[in-house]
Amino acid sequence: MNQLPSPLSGIRVLDLTRVLAGPHCGRMLCDYGAEVIKVEPPDGDLTRFSSPRVGSLATYFIQQNAGKKCMSLDLSTPEGAEIFRRLAAESDVVLENYRAGVMDRLGLGYETLAKINPRLIYASISGYGADGPWVHRRAYATVIGAESGMTRMQGDARGGNYSNDPWSHADTYTALEMTTAILAALFNRERSGHGERIDVSMAETMLYVNEHVHDELYDGAVDPNWIRSFQPGDYPIMQVADGSTVVISGHPAERGTFEIIVNTMDRPQLLSDPRFADVQTRLQNLGALQDEMRAWALTLPTAQAFEDRCAQFGLAVGVMRSVREIAESDWSNARGAVAHVPDRIGGEVRIPNAPWHFTNSHVGTSGEPRYRGEDNRTVLRDILNMNDEEIDKLEANNVLSSRLPKTS
């Protein structure tokens, strides 16, 4: 058993969030060692009903919530709201992603909870923020991708072929930004003694993580001898003789990089080719230059031979793999990049492990996924000192609920 302490050991988080942005933030805090209590409504997190499933648990839900305790509490009832207020008084962080105004209507807004617990970190995730003209608009990752310019930029890079990204970047990036904000607030609390209200929007996040925004907003002249904002979308995808797919990290038209690539390919005649005389002509003939690179790649027998050749000239190379291929690679096994989580019916589910490796602290995915409401009694007994009679009454009045698998 690992005896190292966890960085957030002793921190308690009430996670009211659903689907992805908030739950992933909560999972990160859990993987740092916080006690994360997922507080679900009677209907449960939407992702509990997704597929694939193992036993009574959806693997999507498992990936974002393994290790958390799970309560199911009807906050719309006076008793449920009061229980949450009592839990907030004993907690460090409240994480929520309800629409603006909902928490206030439930009597669980920041002003209310901060009076109960002045050291509380109150963290809210929303589509467009807690104020402003778009405050009440509904938002999911695909909506934010479109509104933030990301979908447009991706489609423009594909010649006008616009489509929704299959990955919910707005959710996961926002989770990362919120996690860092919570950690900063916890650190500052040690100095100030006071809690904090944090408001992170998905739309602002997608601007913040888009490294090309500066270029989109620039109206001045640009030196024609430089590639604007690096443009990694222009780096060609190539195949070697055995069918493996590879990529070089470096713009083939860029000054310096072009010469290195030509030397790597051992095709000095391209240096005097008028189509590739300077950055502008290389950009105008980028397709032809990429074709030269693809033709050369086919002369190499394997991806390893390709990488060995490129390494001689200092070029970074990657092999295109499936998620399964990298998850089952020697690298993944050595780094522990995939965690094996109990599926609660005698088997395991593989999910990505936390990527941090600490020397003097224990971090990473641990614990098991929990059924809805499975920890109702444990949480209320341990934190609020409720007895079985009180808890039985809350269950009878549907303030608490649970959905546990049948045992027979």
mmCIF file of C-alpha atoms in Angstrom:
data_model
loop_
_atom_site.group_PDB
_atom_site.id
_atom_site.type_symbol
_atom_site.label_atom_id
_atom_site.label_comp_id
_atom_site.label_asym_id
_atom_site.label_seq_id
_atom_site.Cartn_x
_atom_site.Cartn_y
_atom_site.Cartn_z
ATOM 1 C CA MET A 1 0.000 0.000 0.000
ATOM 2 C CA ASN A 2 1.334 3.442 -0.942
ATOM 3 C CA GLN A 3 2.285 5.359 2.227
ATOM 4 C CA LEU A 4 3.153 8.661 0.557
ATOM 5 C CA PRO A 5 0.813 11.578 1.365
ATOM 6 C CA SER A 6 -1.355 13.112 -1.351
ATOM 7 C CA PRO A 7 -1.079 16.850 -2.134
ATOM 8 C CA LEU A 8 -4.775 17.511 -1.425
ATOM 9 C CA SER A 9 -5.221 15.063 1.427
ATOM 10 C CA GLY A 10 -7.684 16.583 3.905
ATOM 11 C CA ILE A 11 -9.433 18.753 1.300
ATOM 12 C CA ARG A 12 -13.140 18.019 0.870
ATOM 13 C CA VAL A 13 -14.947 18.862 -2.375
ATOM 14 C CA LEU A 14 -18.703 18.839 -2.979
ATOM 15 C CA ASP A 15 -19.061 18.133 -6.690
ATOM 16 C CA LEU A 16 -22.507 19.093 -7.984
ATOM 17 C CA THR A 17 -21.497 18.928 -11.640
ATOM 18 C CA ARG A 18 -22.750 16.772 -14.465
ATOM 19 C CA VAL A 19 -21.502 15.291 -17.751
ATOM 20 C CA LEU A 20 -17.878 16.356 -18.432
ATOM 21 C CA ALA A 21 -16.392 19.791 -17.627
ATOM 22 C CA GLY A 22 -17.163 19.758 -13.914
ATOM 23 C CA PRO A 23 -16.784 16.004 -13.396
ATOM 24 C CA HIS A 24 -13.336 16.032 -15.029
ATOM 25 C CA CYS A 25 -12.297 18.899 -12.753
ATOM 26 C CA GLY A 26 -13.600 16.915 -9.793
ATOM 27 C CA ARG A 27 -11.721 13.848 -10.960
ATOM 28 C CA MET A 28 -8.473 15.830 -11.122
ATOM 29 C CA LEU A 29 -8.971 17.031 -7.542
ATOM 30 C CA CYS A 30 -9.756 13.443 -6.542
ATOM 31 C CA ASP A 31 -6.591 12.185 -8.263
ATOM 32 C CA TYR A 32 -4.635 14.799 -6.293
ATOM 33 C CA GLY A 33 -5.976 13.198 -3.140
ATOM 34 C CA ALA A 34 -8.993 15.313 -2.222
ATOM 35 C CA GLU A 35 -12.118 13.712 -0.806
ATOM 36 C CA VAL A 36 -14.598 14.388 -3.590
ATOM 37 C CA ILE A 37 -18.278 13.822 -2.866
ATOM 38 C CA LYS A 38 -20.354 13.754 -6.021
ATOM 39 C CA VAL A 39 -23.820 15.059 -5.206
ATOM 40 C CA GLU A 40 -26.273 13.953 -7.899
ATOM 41 C CA PRO A 41 -29.945 14.795 -8.371
ATOM 42 C CA PRO A 42 -32.483 11.950 -8.088
ATOM 43 C CA ASP A 43 -32.223 11.292 -11.828
ATOM 44 C CA GLY A 44 -28.441 10.957 -11.628
ATOM 45 C CA ASP A 45 -25.664 12.230 -13.883
ATOM 46 C CA LEU A 46 -26.659 11.948 -17.550
ATOM 47 C CA THR A 47 -23.502 9.973 -18.316
ATOM 48 C CA ARG A 48 -24.660 7.132 -16.070
ATOM 49 C CA PHE A 49 -27.017 6.188 -18.897
ATOM 50 C CA SER A 50 -24.438 6.164 -21.693
ATOM 51 C CA SER A 51 -22.836 3.216 -23.472
ATOM 52 C CA PRO A 52 -20.772 1.025 -23.311
ATOM 53 C CA ARG A 53 -21.755 -0.340 -19.945
ATOM 54 C CA VAL A 54 -20.349 -2.952 -17.611
ATOM 55 C CA GLY A 55 -22.740 -4.265 -15.031
ATOM 56 C CA SER A 56 -24.764 -1.250 -13.931
ATOM 57 C CA LEU A 57 -22.052 1.316 -14.688
ATOM 58 C CA ALA A 58 -21.336 3.266 -17.869
ATOM 59 C CA THR A 59 -17.642 3.374 -18.762
ATOM 60 C CA TYR A 60 -17.962 7.100 -19.645
ATOM 61 C CA PHE A 61 -19.155 7.737 -16.098
ATOM 62 C CA ILE A 62 -16.372 5.578 -14.669
ATOM 63 C CA GLN A 63 -13.654 7.533 -16.482
ATOM 64 C CA GLN A 64 -14.714 10.887 -15.012
ATOM 65 C CA ASN A 65 -15.886 9.793 -11.576
ATOM 66 C CA ALA A 66 -13.832 6.849 -10.326
ATOM 67 C CA GLY A 67 -12.698 7.394 -6.755
ATOM 68 C CA LYS A 68 -15.436 9.865 -5.804
ATOM 69 C CA LYS A 69 -18.043 9.188 -3.155
ATOM 70 C CA CYS A 70 -21.567 9.393 -4.545
ATOM 71 C CA MET A 71 -24.633 10.922 -2.920
ATOM 72 C CA SER A 72 -28.062 11.453 -4.461
ATOM 73 C CA LEU A 73 -29.816 14.410 -2.871
ATOM 74 C CA ASP A 74 -32.887 16.341 -3.968
ATOM 75 C CA LEU A 75 -31.752 19.927 -3.559
ATOM 76 C CA SER A 76 -35.166 21.261 -4.559
ATOM 77 C CA THR A 77 -36.546 20.156 -1.186
ATOM 78 C CA PRO A 78 -35.984 22.308 1.906
ATOM 79 C CA GLU A 79 -34.470 19.313 3.693
ATOM 80 C CA GLY A 80 -32.100 18.555 0.820
ATOM 81 C CA ALA A 81 -30.918 22.149 0.551
ATOM 82 C CA GLU A 82 -30.356 22.311 4.303
ATOM 83 C CA ILE A 83 -28.291 19.105 4.234
ATOM 84 C CA PHE A 84 -26.152 20.586 1.479
ATOM 85 C CA ARG A 85 -25.621 23.784 3.466
ATOM 86 C CA ARG A 86 -24.498 21.709 6.425
ATOM 87 C CA LEU A 87 -22.108 19.749 4.221
ATOM 88 C CA ALA A 88 -20.751 22.988 2.723
ATOM 89 C CA ALA A 89 -19.988 24.212 6.239
ATOM 90 C CA GLU A 90 -17.673 21.216 6.615
ATOM 91 C CA SER A 91 -16.102 21.381 3.142
ATOM 92 C CA ASP A 92 -13.371 23.286 1.335
ATOM 93 C CA VAL A 93 -14.728 23.478 -2.216
ATOM 94 C CA VAL A 94 -18.142 23.560 -3.852
ATOM 95 C CA LEU A 95 -17.971 22.851 -7.578
ATOM 96 C CA GLU A 96 -21.098 23.464 -9.657
ATOM 97 C CA ASN A 97 -22.138 23.910 -13.280
ATOM 98 C CA TYR A 98 -25.809 24.787 -13.025
ATOM 99 C CA ARG A 99 -27.253 27.542 -15.201
ATOM 100 C CA ALA A 100 -26.910 31.031 -13.775
ATOM 101 C CA GLY A 101 -29.366 31.710 -10.963
ATOM 102 C CA VAL A 102 -30.222 28.081 -10.167
ATOM 103 C CA MET A 103 -28.004 27.804 -7.097
ATOM 104 C CA ASP A 104 -29.352 31.095 -5.740
ATOM 105 C CA ARG A 105 -32.932 29.890 -6.207
ATOM 106 C CA LEU A 106 -32.076 26.744 -4.270
ATOM 107 C CA GLY A 107 -30.689 28.845 -1.436
ATOM 108 C CA LEU A 108 -27.188 27.551 -2.203
ATOM 109 C CA GLY A 109 -25.572 30.557 -3.879
ATOM 110 C CA TYR A 110 -22.148 31.899 -3.051
ATOM 111 C CA GLU A 111 -23.335 34.652 -0.704
ATOM 112 C CA THR A 112 -25.339 32.180 1.350
ATOM 113 C CA LEU A 113 -22.658 29.519 1.619
ATOM 114 C CA ALA A 114 -19.839 32.025 2.222
ATOM 115 C CA LYS A 115 -21.674 33.317 5.303
ATOM 116 C CA ILE A 116 -21.840 29.750 6.593
ATOM 117 C CA ASN A 117 -18.222 28.976 5.681
ATOM 118 C CA PRO A 118 -16.032 32.036 4.951
ATOM 119 C CA ARG A 119 -13.122 29.752 3.919
ATOM 120 C CA LEU A 120 -15.159 28.044 1.196
ATOM 121 C CA ILE A 121 -13.918 28.003 -2.409
ATOM 122 C CA TYR A 122 -17.079 28.320 -4.559
ATOM 123 C CA ALA A 123 -16.290 27.310 -8.148
ATOM 124 C CA SER A 124 -18.799 27.784 -10.982
ATOM 125 C CA ILE A 125 -18.443 26.523 -14.552
ATOM 126 C CA SER A 126 -20.778 27.843 -17.257
ATOM 127 C CA GLY A 127 -20.947 28.394 -20.986
ATOM 128 C CA TYR A 128 -20.517 32.163 -21.060
ATOM 129 C CA GLY A 129 -19.917 33.188 -17.452
ATOM 130 C CA ALA A 130 -21.942 34.278 -14.450
ATOM 131 C CA ASP A 131 -22.789 37.676 -15.953
ATOM 132 C CA GLY A 132 -22.944 39.434 -19.307
ATOM 133 C CA PRO A 133 -25.533 39.432 -22.101
ATOM 134 C CA TRP A 134 -25.199 35.681 -22.819
ATOM 135 C CA VAL A 135 -25.485 34.544 -19.227
ATOM 136 C CA HIS A 136 -28.694 32.541 -19.726
ATOM 137 C CA ARG A 137 -27.789 30.805 -22.995
ATOM 138 C CA ARG A 138 -27.520 27.023 -22.886
ATOM 139 C CA ALA A 139 -24.103 25.726 -23.848
ATOM 140 C CA TYR A 140 -22.398 22.433 -24.564
ATOM 141 C CA ALA A 141 -18.977 21.782 -26.090
ATOM 142 C CA THR A 142 -20.225 21.759 -29.695
ATOM 143 C CA VAL A 143 -22.013 25.080 -29.175
ATOM 144 C CA ILE A 144 -18.962 26.675 -27.599
ATOM 145 C CA GLY A 145 -16.720 25.284 -30.339
ATOM 146 C CA ALA A 146 -18.855 27.076 -32.900
ATOM 147 C CA GLU A 147 -19.236 30.300 -30.930
ATOM 148 C CA SER A 148 -15.546 30.591 -29.977
ATOM 149 C CA GLY A 149 -14.200 30.370 -33.533
ATOM 150 C CA MET A 150 -12.660 26.915 -33.118
ATOM 151 C CA THR A 151 -15.046 25.076 -35.450
ATOM 152 C CA ARG A 152 -14.621 27.792 -38.064
ATOM 153 C CA MET A 153 -10.814 27.669 -37.885
ATOM 154 C CA GLN A 154 -10.731 23.869 -38.094
ATOM 155 C CA GLY A 155 -13.033 23.909 -41.118
ATOM 156 C CA ASP A 156 -11.062 26.664 -42.832
ATOM 157 C CA ALA A 157 -7.938 24.547 -42.391
ATOM 158 C CA ARG A 158 -9.755 21.688 -44.158
ATOM 159 C CA GLY A 159 -10.735 23.752 -47.158
ATOM 160 C CA GLY A 160 -14.164 24.733 -45.889
ATOM 161 C CA ASN A 161 -15.216 21.287 -44.701
ATOM 162 C CA TYR A 162 -16.962 22.248 -41.471
ATOM 163 C CA SER A 163 -17.853 19.604 -38.936
ATOM 164 C CA ASN A 164 -18.174 19.235 -35.179
ATOM 165 C CA ASP A 165 -15.108 17.924 -33.452
ATOM 166 C CA PRO A 166 -15.667 14.452 -31.933
ATOM 167 C CA TRP A 167 -13.834 15.560 -28.776
ATOM 168 C CA SER A 168 -15.427 17.920 -26.273
ATOM 169 C CA HIS A 169 -12.449 20.260 -26.010
ATOM 170 C CA ALA A 170 -14.442 23.085 -24.431
ATOM 171 C CA ASP A 171 -15.367 20.792 -21.551
ATOM 172 C CA THR A 172 -11.977 19.269 -20.847
ATOM 173 C CA TYR A 173 -10.023 22.508 -21.300
ATOM 174 C CA THR A 174 -12.441 24.287 -18.977
ATOM 175 C CA ALA A 175 -11.957 21.517 -16.432
ATOM 176 C CA LEU A 176 -8.209 22.133 -16.562
ATOM 177 C CA GLU A 177 -8.599 25.889 -16.153
ATOM 178 C CA MET A 178 -11.008 25.481 -13.247
ATOM 179 C CA THR A 179 -8.745 22.993 -11.507
ATOM 180 C CA THR A 180 -5.788 25.377 -11.631
ATOM 181 C CA ALA A 181 -8.016 28.194 -10.364
ATOM 182 C CA ILE A 182 -9.184 26.082 -7.419
ATOM 183 C CA LEU A 183 -5.609 25.135 -6.555
ATOM 184 C CA ALA A 184 -4.595 28.806 -6.693
ATOM 185 C CA ALA A 185 -7.535 29.758 -4.459
ATOM 186 C CA LEU A 186 -6.658 27.053 -1.942
ATOM 187 C CA PHE A 187 -3.057 28.277 -1.892
ATOM 188 C CA ASN A 188 -4.134 31.885 -1.427
ATOM 189 C CA ARG A 189 -6.512 30.856 1.362
ATOM 190 C CA GLU A 190 -3.502 29.686 3.350
ATOM 191 C CA ARG A 191 -2.210 33.254 3.285
ATOM 192 C CA SER A 192 -5.436 35.256 3.515
ATOM 193 C CA GLY A 193 -7.618 32.920 5.550
ATOM 194 C CA HIS A 194 -10.521 33.681 3.209
ATOM 195 C CA GLY A 195 -12.328 31.659 0.584
ATOM 196 C CA GLU A 196 -13.003 32.691 -2.996
ATOM 197 C CA ARG A 197 -15.664 32.743 -5.653
ATOM 198 C CA ILE A 198 -14.395 31.438 -9.009
ATOM 199 C CA ASP A 199 -16.294 31.924 -12.264
ATOM 200 C CA VAL A 200 -14.841 30.132 -15.323
ATOM 201 C CA SER A 201 -16.634 30.125 -18.669
ATOM 202 C CA MET A 202 -16.160 27.641 -21.487
ATOM 203 C CA ALA A 203 -16.176 30.395 -24.110
ATOM 204 C CA GLU A 204 -13.374 32.379 -22.464
ATOM 205 C CA THR A 205 -11.451 29.157 -21.958
ATOM 206 C CA MET A 206 -11.567 28.322 -25.663
ATOM 207 C CA LEU A 207 -10.153 31.739 -26.477
ATOM 208 C CA TYR A 208 -7.492 31.328 -23.801
ATOM 209 C CA VAL A 209 -6.249 27.943 -25.060
ATOM 210 C CA ASN A 210 -6.366 28.882 -28.761
ATOM 211 C CA GLU A 211 -2.747 29.722 -29.561
ATOM 212 C CA HIS A 212 -3.729 31.427 -32.830
ATOM 213 C CA VAL A 213 -6.055 34.105 -31.408
ATOM 214 C CA HIS A 214 -3.241 36.664 -31.509
ATOM 215 C CA ASP A 215 -2.924 36.103 -35.254
ATOM 216 C CA GLU A 216 -6.670 36.234 -35.883
ATOM 217 C CA LEU A 217 -6.809 39.613 -34.158
ATOM 218 C CA TYR A 218 -3.698 41.064 -35.784
ATOM 219 C CA ASP A 219 -4.329 43.650 -38.509
ATOM 220 C CA GLY A 220 -0.810 44.816 -39.310
ATOM 221 C CA ALA A 221 1.698 43.761 -41.934
ATOM 222 C CA VAL A 222 3.497 40.446 -41.561
ATOM 223 C CA ASP A 223 7.059 39.728 -42.640
ATOM 224 C CA PRO A 224 6.707 37.431 -45.690
ATOM 225 C CA ASN A 225 9.844 35.556 -44.675
ATOM 226 C CA TRP A 226 8.139 34.037 -41.644
ATOM 227 C CA ILE A 227 5.303 31.538 -41.203
ATOM 228 C CA ARG A 228 2.393 33.128 -39.392
ATOM 229 C CA SER A 229 1.816 31.505 -35.986
ATOM 230 C CA PHE A 230 3.680 28.311 -36.971
ATOM 231 C CA GLN A 231 0.655 26.655 -38.703
ATOM 232 C CA PRO A 232 1.087 23.017 -37.584
ATOM 233 C CA GLY A 233 -1.831 22.042 -39.811
ATOM 234 C CA ASP A 234 0.580 22.321 -42.753
ATOM 235 C CA TYR A 235 2.908 19.600 -41.457
ATOM 236 C CA PRO A 236 2.360 16.672 -43.847
ATOM 237 C CA ILE A 237 1.096 13.238 -42.874
ATOM 238 C CA MET A 238 3.234 10.623 -44.620
ATOM 239 C CA GLN A 239 3.527 6.867 -45.042
ATOM 240 C CA VAL A 240 6.615 4.674 -45.067
ATOM 241 C CA ALA A 241 7.002 1.507 -47.122
ATOM 242 C CA ASP A 242 5.401 -0.870 -44.592
ATOM 243 C CA GLY A 243 2.255 1.290 -44.441
ATOM 244 C CA SER A 244 2.975 2.986 -41.116
ATOM 245 C CA THR A 245 1.907 6.624 -40.947
ATOM 246 C CA VAL A 246 4.324 9.249 -39.648
ATOM 247 C CA VAL A 247 4.651 12.993 -39.158
ATOM 248 C CA ILE A 248 7.546 15.438 -38.790
ATOM 249 C CA SER A 249 7.048 18.356 -36.412
ATOM 250 C CA GLY A 250 8.180 21.366 -38.429
ATOM 251 C CA HIS A 251 6.728 23.542 -41.148
ATOM 252 C CA PRO A 252 8.340 22.479 -44.444
ATOM 253 C CA ALA A 253 8.237 26.043 -45.845
ATOM 254 C CA GLU A 254 9.859 27.668 -42.831
ATOM 255 C CA ARG A 255 13.321 29.172 -43.063
ATOM 256 C CA GLY A 256 15.828 26.765 -41.566
ATOM 257 C CA THR A 257 13.342 23.912 -41.279
ATOM 258 C CA PHE A 258 13.111 23.633 -45.083
ATOM 259 C CA GLU A 259 16.863 23.252 -45.362
ATOM 260 C CA ILE A 260 16.971 20.644 -42.603
ATOM 261 C CA ILE A 261 14.216 18.620 -44.269
ATOM 262 C CA VAL A 262 15.978 18.792 -47.636
ATOM 263 C CA ASN A 263 19.196 17.540 -46.056
ATOM 264 C CA THR A 264 17.321 14.802 -44.224
ATOM 265 C CA MET A 265 15.806 13.642 -47.515
ATOM 266 C CA ASP A 266 19.228 13.970 -49.223
ATOM 267 C CA ARG A 267 17.635 15.910 -52.068
ATOM 268 C CA PRO A 268 19.941 18.943 -52.484
ATOM 269 C CA GLN A 269 18.414 19.759 -55.885
ATOM 270 C CA LEU A 270 15.340 21.125 -54.066
ATOM 271 C CA LEU A 271 17.468 23.958 -52.692
ATOM 272 C CA SER A 272 17.801 25.420 -56.187
ATOM 273 C CA ASP A 273 14.260 24.569 -57.326
ATOM 274 C CA PRO A 274 12.547 27.909 -58.156
ATOM 275 C CA ARG A 275 9.294 26.621 -56.678
ATOM 276 C CA PHE A 276 10.984 26.503 -53.287
ATOM 277 C CA ALA A 277 13.266 29.543 -53.509
ATOM 278 C CA ASP A 278 11.897 31.342 -50.428
ATOM 279 C CA VAL A 279 9.126 31.155 -47.859
ATOM 280 C CA GLN A 280 6.504 32.704 -50.117
ATOM 281 C CA THR A 281 7.213 30.472 -53.124
ATOM 282 C CA ARG A 282 7.290 27.432 -50.843
ATOM 283 C CA LEU A 283 3.908 28.402 -49.420
ATOM 284 C CA GLN A 284 2.532 28.898 -52.923
ATOM 285 C CA ASN A 285 3.807 25.431 -53.836
ATOM 286 C CA LEU A 286 3.237 23.801 -50.476
ATOM 287 C CA GLY A 287 1.355 20.858 -52.000
ATOM 288 C CA ALA A 288 4.285 20.064 -54.298
ATOM 289 C CA LEU A 289 6.741 20.313 -51.405
ATOM 290 C CA GLN A 290 4.606 18.015 -49.273
ATOM 291 C CA ASP A 291 4.451 15.548 -52.199
ATOM 292 C CA GLU A 292 8.254 15.507 -52.317
ATOM 293 C CA MET A 293 8.312 14.630 -48.644
ATOM 294 C CA ARG A 294 5.681 11.913 -49.033
ATOM 295 C CA ALA A 295 7.575 10.346 -51.949
ATOM 296 C CA TRP A 296 10.768 10.296 -49.884
ATOM 297 C CA ALA A 297 9.037 8.749 -46.872
ATOM 298 C CA LEU A 298 7.913 5.818 -49.034
ATOM 299 C CA THR A 299 11.555 4.953 -49.696
ATOM 300 C CA LEU A 300 12.115 4.141 -46.020
ATOM 301 C CA PRO A 301 11.107 0.633 -44.923
ATOM 302 C CA THR A 302 9.673 1.289 -41.452
ATOM 303 C CA ALA A 303 8.643 4.018 -39.067
ATOM 304 C CA GLN A 304 11.727 3.247 -36.991
ATOM 305 C CA ALA A 305 13.982 3.754 -40.009
ATOM 306 C CA PHE A 306 12.170 7.032 -40.694
ATOM 307 C CA GLU A 307 12.660 8.208 -37.122
ATOM 308 C CA ASP A 308 16.316 7.136 -37.092
ATOM 309 C CA ARG A 309 17.017 9.154 -40.223
ATOM 310 C CA CYS A 310 15.183 12.238 -38.971
ATOM 311 C CA ALA A 311 16.884 12.024 -35.573
ATOM 312 C CA GLN A 312 20.253 12.453 -37.274
ATOM 313 C CA PHE A 313 19.143 15.965 -38.279
ATOM 314 C CA GLY A 314 17.295 16.882 -35.088
ATOM 315 C CA LEU A 315 13.743 16.461 -36.392
ATOM 316 C CA ALA A 316 10.980 15.310 -34.027
ATOM 317 C CA VAL A 317 8.939 12.446 -35.457
ATOM 318 C CA GLY A 318 5.683 10.817 -34.447
ATOM 319 C CA VAL A 319 3.932 7.644 -35.532
ATOM 320 C CA MET A 320 0.168 7.786 -36.000
ATOM 321 C CA ARG A 321 -1.335 5.283 -33.593
ATOM 322 C CA SER A 322 -4.784 4.409 -32.376
ATOM 323 C CA VAL A 323 -5.661 5.045 -28.723
ATOM 324 C CA ARG A 324 -5.543 1.294 -28.151
ATOM 325 C CA GLU A 325 -2.078 1.054 -29.687
ATOM 326 C CA ILE A 326 -0.517 3.702 -27.455
ATOM 327 C CA ALA A 327 -2.464 2.490 -24.401
ATOM 328 C CA GLU A 328 -1.017 -1.005 -24.891
ATOM 329 C CA SER A 329 2.507 0.146 -25.786
ATOM 330 C CA ASP A 330 5.671 -0.474 -23.760
ATOM 331 C CA TRP A 331 5.766 3.264 -23.070
ATOM 332 C CA SER A 332 2.275 3.220 -21.564
ATOM 333 C CA ASN A 333 3.047 0.199 -19.429
ATOM 334 C CA ALA A 334 6.288 1.739 -18.159
ATOM 335 C CA ARG A 335 4.650 5.067 -17.308
ATOM 336 C CA GLY A 336 1.417 3.641 -15.913
ATOM 337 C CA ALA A 337 -0.513 5.774 -18.379
ATOM 338 C CA VAL A 338 -3.594 3.554 -18.149
ATOM 339 C CA ALA A 339 -5.336 2.812 -14.861
ATOM 340 C CA HIS A 340 -7.229 -0.401 -14.184
ATOM 341 C CA VAL A 341 -10.388 0.433 -12.242
ATOM 342 C CA PRO A 342 -12.700 -2.186 -10.673
ATOM 343 C CA ASP A 343 -15.954 -2.592 -12.586
ATOM 344 C CA ARG A 344 -17.752 -3.744 -9.400
ATOM 345 C CA ILE A 345 -18.658 -7.139 -10.864
ATOM 346 C CA GLY A 346 -15.293 -8.839 -10.597
ATOM 347 C CA GLY A 347 -13.516 -7.337 -13.610
ATOM 348 C CA GLU A 348 -11.762 -4.131 -14.564
ATOM 349 C CA VAL A 349 -12.239 -1.114 -16.812
ATOM 350 C CA ARG A 350 -9.243 0.609 -18.367
ATOM 351 C CA ILE A 351 -9.244 4.403 -18.235
ATOM 352 C CA PRO A 352 -6.486 7.022 -18.658
ATOM 353 C CA ASN A 353 -4.471 7.597 -15.512
ATOM 354 C CA ALA A 354 -3.634 11.053 -14.229
ATOM 355 C CA PRO A 355 -0.524 12.279 -16.084
ATOM 356 C CA TRP A 356 1.360 13.689 -13.090
ATOM 357 C CA HIS A 357 4.307 11.900 -11.511
ATOM 358 C CA PHE A 358 5.307 13.243 -8.094
ATOM 359 C CA THR A 359 8.423 12.136 -6.223
ATOM 360 C CA ASN A 360 7.319 12.817 -2.652
ATOM 361 C CA SER A 361 3.529 12.592 -2.938
ATOM 362 C CA HIS A 362 0.986 10.031 -4.040
ATOM 363 C CA VAL A 363 -1.148 11.095 -6.996
ATOM 364 C CA GLY A 364 -3.127 9.243 -9.628
ATOM 365 C CA THR A 365 -6.350 7.398 -10.204
ATOM 366 C CA SER A 366 -7.428 5.105 -7.399
ATOM 367 C CA GLY A 367 -10.615 3.865 -5.837
ATOM 368 C CA GLU A 368 -13.649 2.519 -7.604
ATOM 369 C CA PRO A 369 -16.736 3.902 -9.346
ATOM 370 C CA ARG A 370 -19.777 4.194 -7.127
ATOM 371 C CA TYR A 371 -23.461 3.698 -7.763
ATOM 372 C CA ARG A 372 -25.889 6.590 -7.421
ATOM 373 C CA GLY A 373 -26.494 7.333 -3.773
ATOM 374 C CA GLU A 374 -24.229 4.523 -2.608
ATOM 375 C CA ASP A 375 -22.472 6.725 -0.068
ATOM 376 C CA ASN A 376 -25.523 8.563 1.294
ATOM 377 C CA ARG A 377 -25.306 6.957 4.698
ATOM 378 C CA THR A 378 -21.525 7.056 4.979
ATOM 379 C CA VAL A 379 -21.341 10.777 4.187
ATOM 380 C CA LEU A 380 -24.187 11.798 6.472
ATOM 381 C CA ARG A 381 -22.955 9.666 9.345
ATOM 382 C CA ASP A 382 -19.299 10.656 9.090
ATOM 383 C CA ILE A 383 -19.674 14.373 8.344
ATOM 384 C CA LEU A 384 -23.021 15.383 9.863
ATOM 385 C CA ASN A 385 -23.238 12.714 12.590
ATOM 386 C CA MET A 386 -26.728 11.683 11.476
ATOM 387 C CA ASN A 387 -28.145 8.457 12.852
ATOM 388 C CA ASP A 388 -29.945 5.709 10.961
ATOM 389 C CA GLU A 389 -33.389 6.916 12.044
ATOM 390 C CA GLU A 390 -32.756 10.384 10.583
ATOM 391 C CA ILE A 391 -31.386 8.943 7.361
ATOM 392 C CA ASP A 392 -34.290 6.488 7.053
ATOM 393 C CA LYS A 393 -36.719 9.396 7.312
ATOM 394 C CA LEU A 394 -34.888 11.329 4.564
ATOM 395 C CA GLU A 395 -35.068 8.275 2.322
ATOM 396 C CA ALA A 396 -38.751 7.781 3.046
ATOM 397 C CA ASN A 397 -39.415 11.406 2.068
ATOM 398 C CA ASN A 398 -37.345 11.044 -1.141
ATOM 399 C CA VAL A 399 -34.849 13.680 -0.038
ATOM 400 C CA LEU A 400 -32.213 10.988 -0.401
ATOM 401 C CA SER A 401 -32.363 8.366 -3.111
ATOM 402 C CA SER A 402 -30.168 5.651 -4.494
ATOM 403 C CA ARG A 403 -29.942 3.198 -7.339
ATOM 404 C CA LEU A 404 -27.943 0.184 -6.310
ATOM 405 C CA PRO A 405 -27.652 -3.070 -8.262
ATOM 406 C CA LYS A 406 -29.826 -5.955 -7.231
ATOM 407 C CA THR A 407 -27.979 -8.508 -5.135
ATOM 408 C CA SER A 408 -30.118 -11.465 -6.128
#
